[in-house]
Amino acid sequence: MCPSASKPSPAKLDASHSSPRCVTSQPDVTQPAVKGLTVFAARRVDVTDLRLARAPRPHTICAACGAPDAAAHCGRCRLAYCGAKCQRRHWKSGGHRERCDHIQRFGLDQYIADAQATASRERAVATCMTKSRGKACGFCGEHGNLIRACRGCETPEGFFHAECLKKHATAVAARDGARHERFEPWFACSRCGDEFSGLGQLCVAREAWRTYQRLHPTTIHRVFAMNNLGDALARNGLHRECLPVREDELSVGTTHFPNHVPQIEANLARCYTSLGRKGDALQLRRRVFAALHESNGPCHRSTLDAQRCLAQALGDADLIEERRTCLRQLWPRCKRVLGRAHATTLSCGAKLASSLVDKGHAAPDATIAEAEDILDECAEAALNELGADHATTLALERSLDATRWLYLADEGPRGE
């Protein structure tokens, strides 16, 4: 339960407005105010909301001091705290008193989603403030607080209010039809067709999650919003924030969507790799490849992609021999399924050749000859399909020349 306290006096309320928990930005006179929209520069930013918005795991961060892995929590609204001392201080002067009933009414998950969406929106608006000067929203035609999320749309209609896009995307998603078409306004520009990127993409993804997170975990709208948020966080390099989203996605998928678990685990493995957790990533890559190999067969495209990622994870873990064995299996399958000149086939062939001669001049002659034959076949396929001046062809020819020079190396004894 929250600490009991009497109703604060007007003097105390005035004092709380100037407390460290509130930050007031300077007003921006260059951007005209728009009716019904909050001007970013004039908003009072709450420090607790900022902590919740920026924390990778906001459910376990102390709302008073920002310390991670807080074990205690409010008995009503479930805000986390280090202990009773932090909770009492936050109740008296940190804003807990004002927000406790609100969080209890709407739920902590919704409150965090609102804080994260608001913070992302304001950051995107601030980033686009210079470029959006004089532009109008492509939906309502009004000015101010505009965002642009696609790089290919250079027309003035490429700018929009986050709230206007939210209304449009929500209306389209409520219609009947294919899943891709229903949810496309949430991740791609409706005018140029390019997928969103940058802070604009993250802003829109946060808005989608704010809109759908209260739905049942099996609802397609919520499933899409969670996946879309994970993609946006990953593409913006926010891998620590992406990790709990991917883990929650895997938990839901394991219970309700077992057929989608390999794809979810692949996304989680990618996140582990970005965070340097190579052992965890390798474990997931093995599971994904085994599951797809059993369900789809060794030559299915999804299986080939999983095996390619497994080979990369083996290399990251310095398991050279196992990686070499994996590539020996993968390259012939890619040639048979994708074709000799496919980008994946050429890449696998080059990586296999590189793994064979990783010891340089100390590699046996037979191994060097095998690597030379692989590179020669890849270079010929690239020459016939891509041309002599293509970057891939030139790179393969350079690798082939470097491999041939290993025959002339005389630094130390050569293995038999």
Short mmCIF file of C-alpha atoms in Angstrom, two decimals:
data_model
loop_
_atom_site.label_atom_id
_atom_site.label_comp_id
_atom_site.label_asym_id
_atom_site.label_seq_id
_atom_site.Cartn_x
_atom_site.Cartn_y
_atom_site.Cartn_z
CA MET A 1 0.00 0.00 0.00
CA CYS A 2 1.09 3.54 -0.59
CA PRO A 3 2.16 5.66 2.38
CA SER A 4 -0.68 7.61 3.89
CA ALA A 5 -0.50 11.38 3.54
CA SER A 6 -2.83 14.31 3.90
CA LYS A 7 -3.88 16.44 0.98
CA PRO A 8 -1.01 18.78 0.05
CA SER A 9 -1.48 22.50 0.47
CA PRO A 10 -1.34 24.88 -2.53
CA ALA A 11 2.06 26.07 -1.36
CA LYS A 12 3.38 22.49 -1.40
CA LEU A 13 1.90 21.93 -4.84
CA ASP A 14 3.67 25.04 -6.11
CA ALA A 15 6.89 23.85 -4.56
CA SER A 16 6.54 20.44 -6.18
CA HIS A 17 6.34 22.05 -9.61
CA SER A 18 9.85 23.38 -9.17
CA SER A 19 11.24 20.17 -7.70
CA PRO A 20 13.95 18.18 -9.51
CA ARG A 21 11.40 15.69 -10.78
CA CYS A 22 10.07 18.21 -13.35
CA VAL A 23 12.05 19.72 -16.20
CA THR A 24 10.64 22.69 -18.10
CA SER A 25 11.86 23.26 -21.65
CA GLN A 26 12.20 26.73 -23.14
CA PRO A 27 9.32 27.68 -25.45
CA ASP A 28 10.03 27.53 -29.18
CA VAL A 29 8.55 30.52 -31.00
CA THR A 30 9.57 29.24 -34.43
CA GLN A 31 6.87 26.57 -34.48
CA PRO A 32 3.24 27.74 -34.37
CA ALA A 33 0.92 25.98 -31.94
CA VAL A 34 -1.73 23.74 -33.43
CA LYS A 35 -5.15 23.33 -31.88
CA GLY A 36 -5.55 19.93 -30.27
CA LEU A 37 -1.81 19.18 -30.33
CA THR A 38 0.69 19.62 -27.51
CA VAL A 39 3.70 21.77 -28.41
CA PHE A 40 6.80 19.79 -27.51
CA ALA A 41 8.96 22.68 -26.31
CA ALA A 42 6.34 23.92 -23.81
CA ARG A 43 5.70 20.55 -22.12
CA ARG A 44 6.79 19.84 -18.57
CA VAL A 45 8.73 16.57 -18.67
CA ASP A 46 8.36 14.29 -15.64
CA VAL A 47 11.59 12.64 -14.53
CA THR A 48 9.80 9.44 -13.47
CA ASP A 49 8.21 9.14 -16.91
CA LEU A 50 11.61 9.66 -18.50
CA ARG A 51 13.10 6.89 -16.36
CA LEU A 52 10.33 4.51 -17.34
CA ALA A 53 10.58 5.50 -21.00
CA ARG A 54 14.34 5.03 -21.25
CA ALA A 55 14.84 1.94 -19.08
CA PRO A 56 15.32 -1.38 -20.94
CA ARG A 57 13.24 -3.10 -18.23
CA PRO A 58 10.97 -0.41 -16.75
CA HIS A 59 9.03 -2.87 -14.61
CA THR A 60 12.10 -3.43 -12.40
CA ILE A 61 13.64 0.06 -12.27
CA CYS A 62 13.24 2.12 -9.10
CA ALA A 63 10.84 4.97 -9.86
CA ALA A 64 12.54 7.17 -7.24
CA CYS A 65 16.28 6.80 -7.90
CA GLY A 66 16.46 4.88 -11.20
CA ALA A 67 18.38 1.91 -9.79
CA PRO A 68 17.88 -1.32 -11.78
CA ASP A 69 16.59 -4.62 -10.38
CA ALA A 70 14.34 -3.03 -7.75
CA ALA A 71 12.74 -5.80 -5.70
CA ALA A 72 9.96 -3.91 -3.87
CA HIS A 73 6.88 -2.37 -5.43
CA CYS A 74 3.79 -0.33 -4.63
CA GLY A 75 0.91 -2.52 -3.52
CA ARG A 76 -1.61 -0.56 -5.63
CA CYS A 77 0.04 0.60 -8.87
CA ARG A 78 3.00 -1.87 -8.90
CA LEU A 79 5.67 0.80 -9.51
CA ALA A 80 9.03 -0.69 -8.49
CA TYR A 81 11.23 0.69 -5.70
CA CYS A 82 14.49 -0.21 -3.99
CA GLY A 83 12.69 -0.25 -0.66
CA ALA A 84 10.43 1.63 1.72
CA LYS A 85 12.78 4.65 1.89
CA CYS A 86 12.63 5.28 -1.87
CA GLN A 87 8.88 4.70 -1.93
CA ARG A 88 8.21 7.19 0.88
CA ARG A 89 10.42 9.82 -0.70
CA HIS A 90 8.77 9.35 -4.09
CA TRP A 91 5.31 9.57 -2.50
CA LYS A 92 6.12 12.87 -0.81
CA SER A 93 8.03 14.71 -3.52
CA GLY A 94 8.49 12.50 -6.58
CA GLY A 95 4.99 12.39 -8.02
CA HIS A 96 3.82 8.99 -6.84
CA ARG A 97 0.89 10.56 -4.98
CA GLU A 98 -0.43 12.16 -8.20
CA ARG A 99 -0.07 9.15 -10.45
CA CYS A 100 -0.83 6.15 -8.23
CA ASP A 101 -4.60 6.09 -8.83
CA HIS A 102 -4.13 6.72 -12.55
CA ILE A 103 -1.68 3.82 -12.94
CA GLN A 104 -3.93 1.53 -10.92
CA ARG A 105 -6.89 2.41 -13.14
CA PHE A 106 -5.17 1.82 -16.50
CA GLY A 107 -2.44 -0.63 -15.49
CA LEU A 108 1.33 -0.25 -15.22
CA ASP A 109 1.92 -1.79 -18.65
CA GLN A 110 -0.28 0.81 -20.31
CA TYR A 111 1.29 3.64 -18.31
CA ILE A 112 4.80 2.56 -19.39
CA ALA A 113 3.68 2.22 -23.01
CA ASP A 114 2.23 5.74 -22.87
CA ALA A 115 5.43 7.16 -21.38
CA GLN A 116 7.60 5.44 -23.98
CA ALA A 117 5.39 6.53 -26.87
CA THR A 118 5.31 10.14 -25.65
CA ALA A 119 9.09 10.27 -25.26
CA SER A 120 9.67 8.77 -28.73
CA ARG A 121 7.18 11.15 -30.31
CA GLU A 122 8.80 14.22 -28.76
CA ARG A 123 12.26 13.12 -29.81
CA ALA A 124 11.12 12.50 -33.39
CA VAL A 125 9.39 15.89 -33.51
CA ALA A 126 12.50 17.64 -32.19
CA THR A 127 14.68 15.87 -34.78
CA CYS A 128 12.41 16.89 -37.68
CA MET A 129 11.74 20.42 -36.42
CA THR A 130 14.08 22.17 -38.89
CA LYS A 131 13.10 20.12 -41.93
CA SER A 132 9.38 20.39 -41.16
CA ARG A 133 9.34 24.18 -40.92
CA GLY A 134 6.72 25.47 -43.36
CA LYS A 135 5.42 21.94 -44.10
CA ALA A 136 1.92 20.63 -43.42
CA CYS A 137 0.59 17.26 -42.28
CA GLY A 138 -0.24 14.97 -45.19
CA PHE A 139 -3.42 13.87 -43.40
CA CYS A 140 -4.96 16.98 -41.82
CA GLY A 141 -3.07 19.80 -43.56
CA GLU A 142 -2.12 21.51 -40.28
CA HIS A 143 1.38 22.71 -39.28
CA GLY A 144 3.62 22.05 -36.29
CA ASN A 145 4.92 18.98 -34.46
CA LEU A 146 5.48 17.08 -37.71
CA ILE A 147 7.38 13.82 -38.23
CA ARG A 148 8.80 12.15 -41.30
CA ALA A 149 9.59 8.45 -41.04
CA CYS A 150 10.45 7.47 -44.65
CA ARG A 151 13.55 8.50 -46.56
CA GLY A 152 12.20 8.02 -50.07
CA CYS A 153 9.26 10.43 -49.76
CA GLU A 154 10.62 13.93 -50.41
CA THR A 155 7.24 15.53 -51.06
CA PRO A 156 5.60 17.75 -48.41
CA GLU A 157 2.96 15.05 -47.93
CA GLY A 158 5.67 12.85 -46.37
CA PHE A 159 5.32 14.78 -43.08
CA PHE A 160 2.58 13.89 -40.63
CA HIS A 161 1.36 14.23 -37.08
CA ALA A 162 1.85 11.05 -35.06
CA GLU A 163 -1.76 11.27 -33.90
CA CYS A 164 -3.03 11.60 -37.48
CA LEU A 165 -1.05 8.58 -38.64
CA LYS A 166 -2.30 6.66 -35.63
CA LYS A 167 -5.92 7.34 -36.53
CA HIS A 168 -5.34 6.36 -40.17
CA ALA A 169 -3.40 3.19 -39.35
CA THR A 170 -5.90 2.11 -36.68
CA ALA A 171 -8.79 2.51 -39.12
CA VAL A 172 -7.01 0.51 -41.84
CA ALA A 173 -6.02 -2.26 -39.40
CA ALA A 174 -9.66 -2.64 -38.34
CA ARG A 175 -10.73 -3.58 -41.86
CA ASP A 176 -10.93 -7.07 -43.29
CA GLY A 177 -8.21 -8.25 -45.62
CA ALA A 178 -4.66 -9.62 -45.77
CA ARG A 179 -2.52 -9.02 -42.71
CA HIS A 180 0.21 -7.20 -44.64
CA GLU A 181 -2.23 -4.75 -46.18
CA ARG A 182 -4.08 -4.11 -42.92
CA PHE A 183 -0.98 -3.25 -40.90
CA GLU A 184 1.16 -1.65 -43.62
CA PRO A 185 0.40 1.96 -42.52
CA TRP A 186 2.11 1.15 -39.22
CA PHE A 187 5.47 0.33 -40.85
CA ALA A 188 5.52 1.78 -44.40
CA CYS A 189 4.71 5.09 -46.07
CA SER A 190 1.30 5.06 -47.73
CA ARG A 191 2.55 7.41 -50.47
CA CYS A 192 5.98 6.19 -51.59
CA GLY A 193 5.75 2.64 -50.18
CA ASP A 194 9.15 2.76 -48.45
CA GLU A 195 9.41 1.20 -45.03
CA PHE A 196 9.84 3.57 -42.10
CA SER A 197 13.28 4.06 -40.62
CA GLY A 198 15.10 6.01 -37.94
CA LEU A 199 13.42 7.79 -35.06
CA GLY A 200 10.22 8.13 -37.07
CA GLN A 201 9.95 4.36 -37.33
CA LEU A 202 10.48 3.99 -33.58
CA CYS A 203 7.89 6.68 -32.88
CA VAL A 204 5.25 4.95 -35.01
CA ALA A 205 6.10 1.53 -33.54
CA ARG A 206 5.70 2.92 -30.01
CA GLU A 207 2.33 4.39 -30.98
CA ALA A 208 1.20 1.01 -32.32
CA TRP A 209 2.26 -0.71 -29.10
CA ARG A 210 0.51 1.95 -27.01
CA THR A 211 -2.65 1.30 -29.04
CA TYR A 212 -2.74 -2.50 -28.93
CA GLN A 213 -0.78 -3.67 -25.88
CA ARG A 214 -3.89 -4.03 -23.67
CA LEU A 215 -5.44 -6.59 -26.01
CA HIS A 216 -5.26 -10.33 -25.40
CA PRO A 217 -1.82 -11.82 -26.22
CA THR A 218 -3.30 -13.91 -29.03
CA THR A 219 -4.91 -10.93 -30.80
CA ILE A 220 -3.28 -10.42 -34.18
CA HIS A 221 -3.07 -6.65 -33.64
CA ARG A 222 -1.06 -7.07 -30.44
CA VAL A 223 1.15 -9.76 -31.97
CA PHE A 224 1.97 -7.47 -34.88
CA ALA A 225 2.61 -4.47 -32.61
CA MET A 226 5.08 -6.42 -30.46
CA ASN A 227 6.98 -7.74 -33.47
CA ASN A 228 6.99 -4.32 -35.12
CA LEU A 229 8.32 -2.69 -31.95
CA GLY A 230 11.13 -5.23 -31.69
CA ASP A 231 12.11 -4.60 -35.32
CA ALA A 232 12.12 -0.81 -34.80
CA LEU A 233 14.26 -1.04 -31.66
CA ALA A 234 16.74 -3.35 -33.38
CA ARG A 235 17.03 -1.17 -36.50
CA ASN A 236 17.69 1.87 -34.29
CA GLY A 237 20.45 0.03 -32.44
CA LEU A 238 18.53 -0.12 -29.14
CA HIS A 239 19.35 -3.77 -28.50
CA ARG A 240 19.12 -3.61 -24.69
CA GLU A 241 15.58 -2.25 -25.04
CA CYS A 242 14.84 -4.79 -27.77
CA LEU A 243 15.83 -7.79 -25.64
CA PRO A 244 12.84 -7.83 -23.22
CA VAL A 245 10.48 -7.31 -26.17
CA ARG A 246 11.92 -10.34 -27.98
CA GLU A 247 11.84 -12.42 -24.78
CA ASP A 248 8.20 -11.54 -24.18
CA GLU A 249 7.45 -12.33 -27.81
CA LEU A 250 9.05 -15.76 -27.40
CA SER A 251 7.06 -16.41 -24.23
CA VAL A 252 3.78 -15.62 -26.00
CA GLY A 253 4.79 -17.58 -29.10
CA THR A 254 5.79 -20.68 -27.14
CA THR A 255 2.38 -20.78 -25.47
CA HIS A 256 0.06 -19.72 -28.28
CA PHE A 257 1.96 -19.84 -31.62
CA PRO A 258 4.39 -22.81 -31.61
CA ASN A 259 4.69 -22.77 -35.40
CA HIS A 260 6.23 -19.28 -35.24
CA VAL A 261 8.75 -20.09 -32.52
CA PRO A 262 11.74 -20.65 -34.90
CA GLN A 263 11.33 -17.18 -36.42
CA ILE A 264 10.94 -15.59 -32.99
CA GLU A 265 14.02 -17.43 -31.73
CA ALA A 266 15.96 -16.26 -34.78
CA ASN A 267 15.07 -12.66 -33.93
CA LEU A 268 16.10 -13.19 -30.32
CA ALA A 269 19.39 -14.78 -31.43
CA ARG A 270 20.09 -11.71 -33.55
CA CYS A 271 19.55 -9.55 -30.48
CA TYR A 272 21.87 -11.73 -28.40
CA THR A 273 24.56 -11.40 -31.05
CA SER A 274 24.29 -7.61 -31.04
CA LEU A 275 24.67 -7.63 -27.25
CA GLY A 276 27.77 -9.86 -27.41
CA ARG A 277 26.04 -12.89 -25.87
CA LYS A 278 27.56 -15.30 -28.38
CA GLY A 279 26.88 -18.47 -26.39
CA ASP A 280 23.17 -17.73 -26.04
CA ALA A 281 22.96 -16.79 -29.71
CA LEU A 282 24.65 -20.03 -30.78
CA GLN A 283 22.31 -22.12 -28.64
CA LEU A 284 19.27 -20.52 -30.27
CA ARG A 285 20.73 -20.85 -33.77
CA ARG A 286 21.19 -24.58 -33.22
CA ARG A 287 17.59 -24.94 -32.09
CA VAL A 288 16.23 -22.93 -35.01
CA PHE A 289 18.18 -24.94 -37.58
CA ALA A 290 17.20 -28.26 -36.00
CA ALA A 291 13.51 -27.31 -35.92
CA LEU A 292 13.42 -26.09 -39.53
CA HIS A 293 15.50 -29.03 -40.75
CA GLU A 294 13.00 -31.42 -39.21
CA SER A 295 9.84 -29.60 -40.34
CA ASN A 296 10.85 -28.28 -43.79
CA GLY A 297 13.74 -30.48 -44.87
CA PRO A 298 17.41 -29.63 -45.51
CA CYS A 299 16.88 -27.83 -48.83
CA HIS A 300 14.06 -25.47 -47.92
CA ARG A 301 14.97 -21.79 -48.22
CA SER A 302 14.19 -21.10 -44.58
CA THR A 303 16.41 -24.02 -43.55
CA LEU A 304 19.24 -22.75 -45.72
CA ASP A 305 18.99 -19.31 -44.16
CA ALA A 306 18.98 -20.85 -40.66
CA GLN A 307 22.06 -22.93 -41.50
CA ARG A 308 23.82 -19.83 -42.87
CA CYS A 309 23.12 -17.99 -39.60
CA LEU A 310 24.31 -21.03 -37.65
CA ALA A 311 27.61 -20.99 -39.54
CA GLN A 312 28.03 -17.33 -38.66
CA ALA A 313 27.30 -18.03 -34.98
CA LEU A 314 29.83 -20.87 -34.99
CA GLY A 315 32.43 -18.50 -36.38
CA ASP A 316 31.62 -15.90 -33.71
CA ALA A 317 32.13 -18.60 -31.07
CA ASP A 318 35.50 -19.61 -32.64
CA LEU A 319 34.27 -23.13 -33.41
CA ILE A 320 36.23 -23.22 -36.66
CA GLU A 321 36.05 -26.93 -37.47
CA GLU A 322 32.31 -27.15 -36.84
CA ARG A 323 31.76 -24.00 -38.91
CA ARG A 324 33.76 -25.52 -41.76
CA THR A 325 31.65 -28.68 -41.64
CA CYS A 326 28.47 -26.62 -41.64
CA LEU A 327 29.61 -24.63 -44.69
CA ARG A 328 30.61 -27.82 -46.53
CA GLN A 329 27.00 -28.97 -46.22
CA LEU A 330 25.46 -25.59 -46.96
CA TRP A 331 27.30 -24.55 -50.13
CA PRO A 332 26.20 -27.50 -52.34
CA ARG A 333 22.62 -27.10 -51.15
CA CYS A 334 22.64 -23.40 -52.00
CA LYS A 335 23.94 -24.18 -55.50
CA ARG A 336 21.19 -26.71 -56.04
CA VAL A 337 18.32 -24.63 -54.63
CA LEU A 338 19.31 -21.00 -55.25
CA GLY A 339 21.64 -21.28 -58.21
CA ARG A 340 25.41 -20.92 -58.67
CA ALA A 341 25.34 -17.12 -59.04
CA HIS A 342 22.95 -16.31 -56.19
CA ALA A 343 24.35 -13.87 -53.64
CA THR A 344 23.93 -16.35 -50.77
CA THR A 345 25.64 -19.12 -52.75
CA LEU A 346 28.60 -16.91 -53.62
CA SER A 347 28.88 -15.71 -50.03
CA CYS A 348 28.82 -19.25 -48.64
CA GLY A 349 31.43 -20.39 -51.14
CA ALA A 350 33.74 -17.51 -50.27
CA LYS A 351 33.35 -18.15 -46.53
CA LEU A 352 34.02 -21.87 -47.00
CA ALA A 353 37.20 -21.14 -48.94
CA SER A 354 38.30 -18.64 -46.30
CA SER A 355 37.73 -21.16 -43.51
CA LEU A 356 39.83 -23.74 -45.34
CA VAL A 357 42.89 -21.49 -45.56
CA ASP A 358 42.48 -19.70 -42.23
CA LYS A 359 45.95 -20.97 -41.24
CA GLY A 360 47.52 -19.24 -44.24
CA HIS A 361 50.73 -20.74 -45.57
CA ALA A 362 50.57 -23.52 -42.95
CA ALA A 363 47.54 -25.07 -44.64
CA PRO A 364 48.17 -28.32 -46.55
CA ASP A 365 48.49 -28.13 -50.34
CA ALA A 366 45.34 -30.23 -50.81
CA THR A 367 43.32 -27.82 -48.66
CA ILE A 368 44.65 -24.80 -50.53
CA ALA A 369 43.77 -26.48 -53.82
CA GLU A 370 40.22 -27.13 -52.58
CA ALA A 371 39.80 -23.49 -51.59
CA GLU A 372 41.16 -22.43 -54.98
CA ASP A 373 38.66 -24.62 -56.83
CA ILE A 374 35.76 -23.21 -54.77
CA LEU A 375 36.78 -19.61 -55.40
CA ASP A 376 37.41 -20.29 -59.08
CA GLU A 377 33.89 -21.72 -59.46
CA CYS A 378 32.34 -18.78 -57.60
CA ALA A 379 34.32 -16.23 -59.60
CA GLU A 380 33.28 -17.84 -62.89
CA ALA A 381 29.61 -17.85 -61.87
CA ALA A 382 29.79 -14.21 -60.79
CA LEU A 383 31.56 -13.23 -64.03
CA ASN A 384 28.93 -14.87 -66.21
CA GLU A 385 25.96 -13.55 -64.24
CA LEU A 386 27.11 -10.18 -62.87
CA GLY A 387 29.87 -9.09 -65.23
CA ALA A 388 33.56 -8.38 -64.85
CA ASP A 389 33.15 -4.96 -63.23
CA HIS A 390 30.73 -6.00 -60.50
CA ALA A 391 32.00 -5.59 -56.93
CA THR A 392 31.28 -9.23 -56.07
CA THR A 393 33.24 -10.50 -59.07
CA LEU A 394 36.22 -8.29 -58.26
CA ALA A 395 36.20 -9.35 -54.60
CA LEU A 396 36.14 -13.05 -55.52
CA GLU A 397 39.01 -12.58 -57.97
CA ARG A 398 41.09 -10.86 -55.31
CA SER A 399 40.42 -13.73 -52.89
CA LEU A 400 41.36 -16.22 -55.59
CA ASP A 401 44.67 -14.43 -56.26
CA ALA A 402 45.44 -14.32 -52.53
CA THR A 403 44.75 -18.06 -52.21
CA ARG A 404 47.02 -18.88 -55.15
CA TRP A 405 49.86 -16.92 -53.54
CA LEU A 406 49.75 -19.33 -50.60
CA TYR A 407 51.52 -21.90 -52.80
CA LEU A 408 54.52 -19.58 -52.93
CA ALA A 409 54.66 -18.86 -49.22
CA ASP A 410 57.81 -20.10 -47.55
CA GLU A 411 57.26 -18.99 -43.96
CA GLY A 412 57.71 -22.12 -41.88
CA PRO A 413 56.89 -25.78 -42.60
CA ARG A 414 53.70 -26.72 -44.42
CA GLY A 415 51.42 -29.41 -43.09
CA GLU A 416 50.99 -32.69 -44.85
#
